[in-house]
CSV table of C-alpha atoms and ligand atoms in Angstrom, one decimal:
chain,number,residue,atom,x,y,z
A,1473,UNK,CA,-8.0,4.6,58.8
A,1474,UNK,CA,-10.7,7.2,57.6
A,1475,UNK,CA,-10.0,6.1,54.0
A,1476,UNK,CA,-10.8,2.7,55.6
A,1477,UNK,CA,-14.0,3.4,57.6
A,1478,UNK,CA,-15.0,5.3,54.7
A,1479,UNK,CA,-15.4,2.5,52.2
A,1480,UNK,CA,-17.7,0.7,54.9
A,1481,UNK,CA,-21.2,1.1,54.2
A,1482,UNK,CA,-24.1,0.8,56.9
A,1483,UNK,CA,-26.7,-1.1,55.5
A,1484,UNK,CA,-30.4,-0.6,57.4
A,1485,UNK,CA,-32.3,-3.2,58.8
A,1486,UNK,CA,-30.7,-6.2,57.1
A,1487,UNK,CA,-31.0,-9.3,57.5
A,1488,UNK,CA,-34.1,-8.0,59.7
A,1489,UNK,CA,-35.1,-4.8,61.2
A,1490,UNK,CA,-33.2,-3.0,63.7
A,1491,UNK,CA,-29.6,-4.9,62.5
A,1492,UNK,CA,-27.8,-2.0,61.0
A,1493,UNK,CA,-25.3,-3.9,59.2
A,1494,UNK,CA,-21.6,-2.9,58.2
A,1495,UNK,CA,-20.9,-3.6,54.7
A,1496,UNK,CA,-17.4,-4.3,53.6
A,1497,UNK,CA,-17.7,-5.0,50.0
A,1498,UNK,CA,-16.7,-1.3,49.0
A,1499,UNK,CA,-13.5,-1.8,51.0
A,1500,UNK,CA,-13.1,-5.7,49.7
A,1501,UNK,CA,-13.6,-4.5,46.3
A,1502,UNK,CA,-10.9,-1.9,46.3
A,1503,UNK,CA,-7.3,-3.1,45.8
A,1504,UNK,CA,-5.5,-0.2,47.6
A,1505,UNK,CA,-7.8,0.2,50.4
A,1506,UNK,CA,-7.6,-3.9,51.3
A,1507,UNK,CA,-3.9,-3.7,51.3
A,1508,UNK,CA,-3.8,-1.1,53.4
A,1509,UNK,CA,-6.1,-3.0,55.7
A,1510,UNK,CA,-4.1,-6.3,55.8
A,1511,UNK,CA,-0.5,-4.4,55.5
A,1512,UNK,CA,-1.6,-2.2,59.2
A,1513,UNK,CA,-2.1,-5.8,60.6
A,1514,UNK,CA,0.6,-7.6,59.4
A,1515,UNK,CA,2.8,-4.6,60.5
A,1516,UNK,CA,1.4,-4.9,64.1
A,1517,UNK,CA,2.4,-8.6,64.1
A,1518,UNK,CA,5.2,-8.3,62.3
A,1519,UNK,CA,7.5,-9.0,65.7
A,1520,UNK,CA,4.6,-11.3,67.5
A,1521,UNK,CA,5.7,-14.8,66.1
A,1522,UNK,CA,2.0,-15.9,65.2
A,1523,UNK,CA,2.2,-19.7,64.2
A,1524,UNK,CA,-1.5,-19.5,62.8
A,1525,UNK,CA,-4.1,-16.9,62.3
A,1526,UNK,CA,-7.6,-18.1,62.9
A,1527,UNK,CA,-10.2,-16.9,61.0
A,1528,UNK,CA,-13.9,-16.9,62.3
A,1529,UNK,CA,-16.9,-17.8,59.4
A,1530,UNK,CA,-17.4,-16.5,57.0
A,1531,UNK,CA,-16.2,-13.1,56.6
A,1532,UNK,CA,-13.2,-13.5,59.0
A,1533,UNK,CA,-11.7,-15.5,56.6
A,1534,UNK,CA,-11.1,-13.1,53.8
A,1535,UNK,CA,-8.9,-11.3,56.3
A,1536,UNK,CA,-7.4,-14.0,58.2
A,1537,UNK,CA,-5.8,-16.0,55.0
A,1538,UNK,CA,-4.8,-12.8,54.0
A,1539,UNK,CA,-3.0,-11.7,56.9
A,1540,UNK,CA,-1.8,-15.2,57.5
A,1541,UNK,CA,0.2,-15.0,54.1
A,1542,UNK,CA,1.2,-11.7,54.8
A,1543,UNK,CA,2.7,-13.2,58.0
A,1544,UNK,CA,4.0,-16.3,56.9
A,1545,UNK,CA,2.0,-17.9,59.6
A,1546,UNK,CA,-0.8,-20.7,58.3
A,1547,UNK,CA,-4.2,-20.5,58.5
A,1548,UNK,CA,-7.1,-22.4,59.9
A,1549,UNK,CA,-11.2,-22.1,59.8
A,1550,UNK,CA,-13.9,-22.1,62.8
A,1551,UNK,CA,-17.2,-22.6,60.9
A,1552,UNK,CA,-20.6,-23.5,61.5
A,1553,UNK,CA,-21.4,-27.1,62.6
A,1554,UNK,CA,-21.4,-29.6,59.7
A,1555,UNK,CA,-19.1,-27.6,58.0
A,1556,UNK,CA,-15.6,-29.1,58.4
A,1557,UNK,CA,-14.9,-32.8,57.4
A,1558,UNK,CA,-12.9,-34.4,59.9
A,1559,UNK,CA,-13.0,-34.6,63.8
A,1560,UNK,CA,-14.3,-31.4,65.4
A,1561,UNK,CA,-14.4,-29.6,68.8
A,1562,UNK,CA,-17.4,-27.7,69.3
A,1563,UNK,CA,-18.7,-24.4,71.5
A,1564,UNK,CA,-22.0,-23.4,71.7
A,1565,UNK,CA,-23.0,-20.2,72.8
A,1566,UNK,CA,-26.0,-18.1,73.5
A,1567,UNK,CA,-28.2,-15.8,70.8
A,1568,UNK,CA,-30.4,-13.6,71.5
A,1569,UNK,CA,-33.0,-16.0,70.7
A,1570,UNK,CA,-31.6,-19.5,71.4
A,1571,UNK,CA,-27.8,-20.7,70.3
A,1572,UNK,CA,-25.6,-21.4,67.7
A,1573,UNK,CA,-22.0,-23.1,67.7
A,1574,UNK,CA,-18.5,-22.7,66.5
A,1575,UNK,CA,-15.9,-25.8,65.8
A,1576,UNK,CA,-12.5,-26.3,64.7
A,1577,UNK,CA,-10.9,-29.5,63.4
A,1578,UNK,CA,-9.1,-31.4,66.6
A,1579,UNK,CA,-5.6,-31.2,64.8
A,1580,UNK,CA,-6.3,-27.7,64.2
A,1581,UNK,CA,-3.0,-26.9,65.9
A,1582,UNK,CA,0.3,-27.9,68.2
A,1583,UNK,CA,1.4,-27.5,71.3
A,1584,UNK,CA,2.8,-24.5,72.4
A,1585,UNK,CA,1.7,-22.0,68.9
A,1586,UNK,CA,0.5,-18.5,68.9
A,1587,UNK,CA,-3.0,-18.0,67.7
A,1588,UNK,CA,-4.4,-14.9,66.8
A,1589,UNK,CA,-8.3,-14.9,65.8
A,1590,UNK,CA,-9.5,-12.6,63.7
A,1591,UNK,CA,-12.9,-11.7,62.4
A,1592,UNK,CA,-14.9,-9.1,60.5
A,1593,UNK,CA,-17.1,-7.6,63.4
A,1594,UNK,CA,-17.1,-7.6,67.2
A,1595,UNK,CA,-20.8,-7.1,67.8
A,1596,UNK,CA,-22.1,-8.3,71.2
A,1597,UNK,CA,-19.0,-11.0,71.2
A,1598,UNK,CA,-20.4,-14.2,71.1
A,1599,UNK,CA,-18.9,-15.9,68.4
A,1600,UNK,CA,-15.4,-14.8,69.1
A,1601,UNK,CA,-15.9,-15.3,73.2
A,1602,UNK,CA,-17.0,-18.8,71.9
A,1603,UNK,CA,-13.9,-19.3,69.6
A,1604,UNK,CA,-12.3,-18.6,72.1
A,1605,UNK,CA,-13.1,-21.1,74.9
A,1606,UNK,CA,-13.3,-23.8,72.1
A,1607,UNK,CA,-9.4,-23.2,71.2
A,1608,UNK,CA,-8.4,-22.6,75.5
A,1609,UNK,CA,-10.5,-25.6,76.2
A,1610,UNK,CA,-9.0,-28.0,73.8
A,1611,UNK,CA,-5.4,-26.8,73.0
A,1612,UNK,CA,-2.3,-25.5,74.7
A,1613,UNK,CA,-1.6,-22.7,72.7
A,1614,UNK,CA,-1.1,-19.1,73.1
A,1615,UNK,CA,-3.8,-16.7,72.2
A,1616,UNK,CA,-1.9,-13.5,71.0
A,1617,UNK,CA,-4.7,-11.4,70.4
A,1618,UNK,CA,-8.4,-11.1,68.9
A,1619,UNK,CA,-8.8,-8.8,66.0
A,1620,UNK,CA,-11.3,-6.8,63.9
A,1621,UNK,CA,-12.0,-5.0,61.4
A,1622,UNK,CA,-14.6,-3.7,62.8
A,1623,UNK,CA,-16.1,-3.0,66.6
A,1624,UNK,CA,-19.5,-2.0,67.2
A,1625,UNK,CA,-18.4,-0.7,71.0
A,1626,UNK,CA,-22.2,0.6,71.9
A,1627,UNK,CA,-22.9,-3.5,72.0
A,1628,UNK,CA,-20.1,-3.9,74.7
A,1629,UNK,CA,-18.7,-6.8,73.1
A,1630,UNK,CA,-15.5,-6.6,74.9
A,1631,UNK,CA,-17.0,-7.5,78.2
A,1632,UNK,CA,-17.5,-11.1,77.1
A,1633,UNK,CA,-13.7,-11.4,76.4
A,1634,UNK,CA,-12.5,-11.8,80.1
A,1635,UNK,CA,-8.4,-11.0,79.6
A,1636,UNK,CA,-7.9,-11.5,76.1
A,1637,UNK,CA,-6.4,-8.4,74.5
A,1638,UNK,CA,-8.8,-7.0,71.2
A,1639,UNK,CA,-7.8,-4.6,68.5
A,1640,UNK,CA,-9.9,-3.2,66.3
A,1641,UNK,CA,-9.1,-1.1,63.5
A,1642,UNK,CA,-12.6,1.0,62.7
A,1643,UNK,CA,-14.7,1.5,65.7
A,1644,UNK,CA,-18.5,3.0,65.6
B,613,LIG,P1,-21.3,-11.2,67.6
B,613,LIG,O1,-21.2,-12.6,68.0
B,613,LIG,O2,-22.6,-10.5,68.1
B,613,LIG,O3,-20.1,-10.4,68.1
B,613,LIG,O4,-21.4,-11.1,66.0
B,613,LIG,C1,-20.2,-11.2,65.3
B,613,LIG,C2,-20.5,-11.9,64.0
B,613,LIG,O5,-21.7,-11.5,63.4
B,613,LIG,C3,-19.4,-11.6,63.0
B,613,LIG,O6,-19.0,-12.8,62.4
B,613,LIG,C4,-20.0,-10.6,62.0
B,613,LIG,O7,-19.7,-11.0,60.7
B,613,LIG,C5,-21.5,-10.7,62.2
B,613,LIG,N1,-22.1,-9.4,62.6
B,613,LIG,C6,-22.7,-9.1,63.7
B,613,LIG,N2,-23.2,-7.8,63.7
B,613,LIG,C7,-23.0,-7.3,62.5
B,613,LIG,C8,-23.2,-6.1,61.8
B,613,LIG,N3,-23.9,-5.1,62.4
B,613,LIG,N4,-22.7,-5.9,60.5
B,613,LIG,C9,-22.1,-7.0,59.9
B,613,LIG,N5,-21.8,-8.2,60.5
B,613,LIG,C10,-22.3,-8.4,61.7
């Protein structure tokens, strides 16, 4: 994992000031290190049956189809509203200044399969508490676990996850 953390830059006061944002283009952009991040997932699923791996916008998806393939499990995309063509559940949840939502396509999956969501960063937790409560809300499946590349632990994201079990690989 250092070789890992090490290809993640911290990038300054972007998109505004006081974000210190994480990067992961060095890491996207080099072939052995990638692998190495998707092979250290797949091999902790490896024996978890996971039907469909979830990825969150837009990051989350480089990593989820990914992982998914690796898996043999499909795929499927929570975006941003107006972003997915047919019928869609939707979450809102709270920003620090106002609120955003989250929604999935309403045949996103079947009864009874085991989801894992997976995302770049776990900040303060919002958008994955959110994807979250849209998929227990509307679906009878099992979520497995929520994963990340990356958790920023001083923003206590965690906390907003109730029960869920998280795994992160890189944590600041
Ligand atoms: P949050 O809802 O606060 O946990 O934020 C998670 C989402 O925002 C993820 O989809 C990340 O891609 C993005 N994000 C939040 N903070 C950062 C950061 N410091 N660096 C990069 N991406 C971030």
């Amino acid at each position: 994992m250092t070789e890992i953390s090490a290809a993640i830059r911290t990038i300054p006061d972007f998109p505004k000031p006081g974000i210190h944002f994480k990067d992961i283009t060095p890491l996207l952009g080099n072939g052995v290190l990638f692998k190495q991040t998707i092979d250290a997932l797949a091999e902790r699923h490896k024996d978890h049956s996971i039907d469909v791996v979830v990825g969150i916008e837009a990051r989350g998806f480089i990593f989820s189809s990914a992982l998914a393939y690796a898996l043999g499990a499909g795929t499927c995309l929570v975006r941003k509203p107006g972003k997915l063509p047919h019928t869609v559940h939707r979450q809102a949840y709270e920003l620090e200044y106002g609120t955003d939502s989250v929604e999935i396509h309403q045949d996103a999956f079947t009864s009874g399969q085991r989801i894992l969501i997976i995302d770049d960063v776990l900040a303060t937790g919002g958008t994955v508490a959110a994807t979250a409560k849209l998929i227990q809300t509307h679906f009878d499946v099992e979520i497995v676990e929520l994963n990340f590349l990356i958790e920023l632990s001083f923003l206590n994201g965690k906390e907003k996850l109730g029960d869920l079990p998280a795994y992160s690989l890189v944590t600041y």
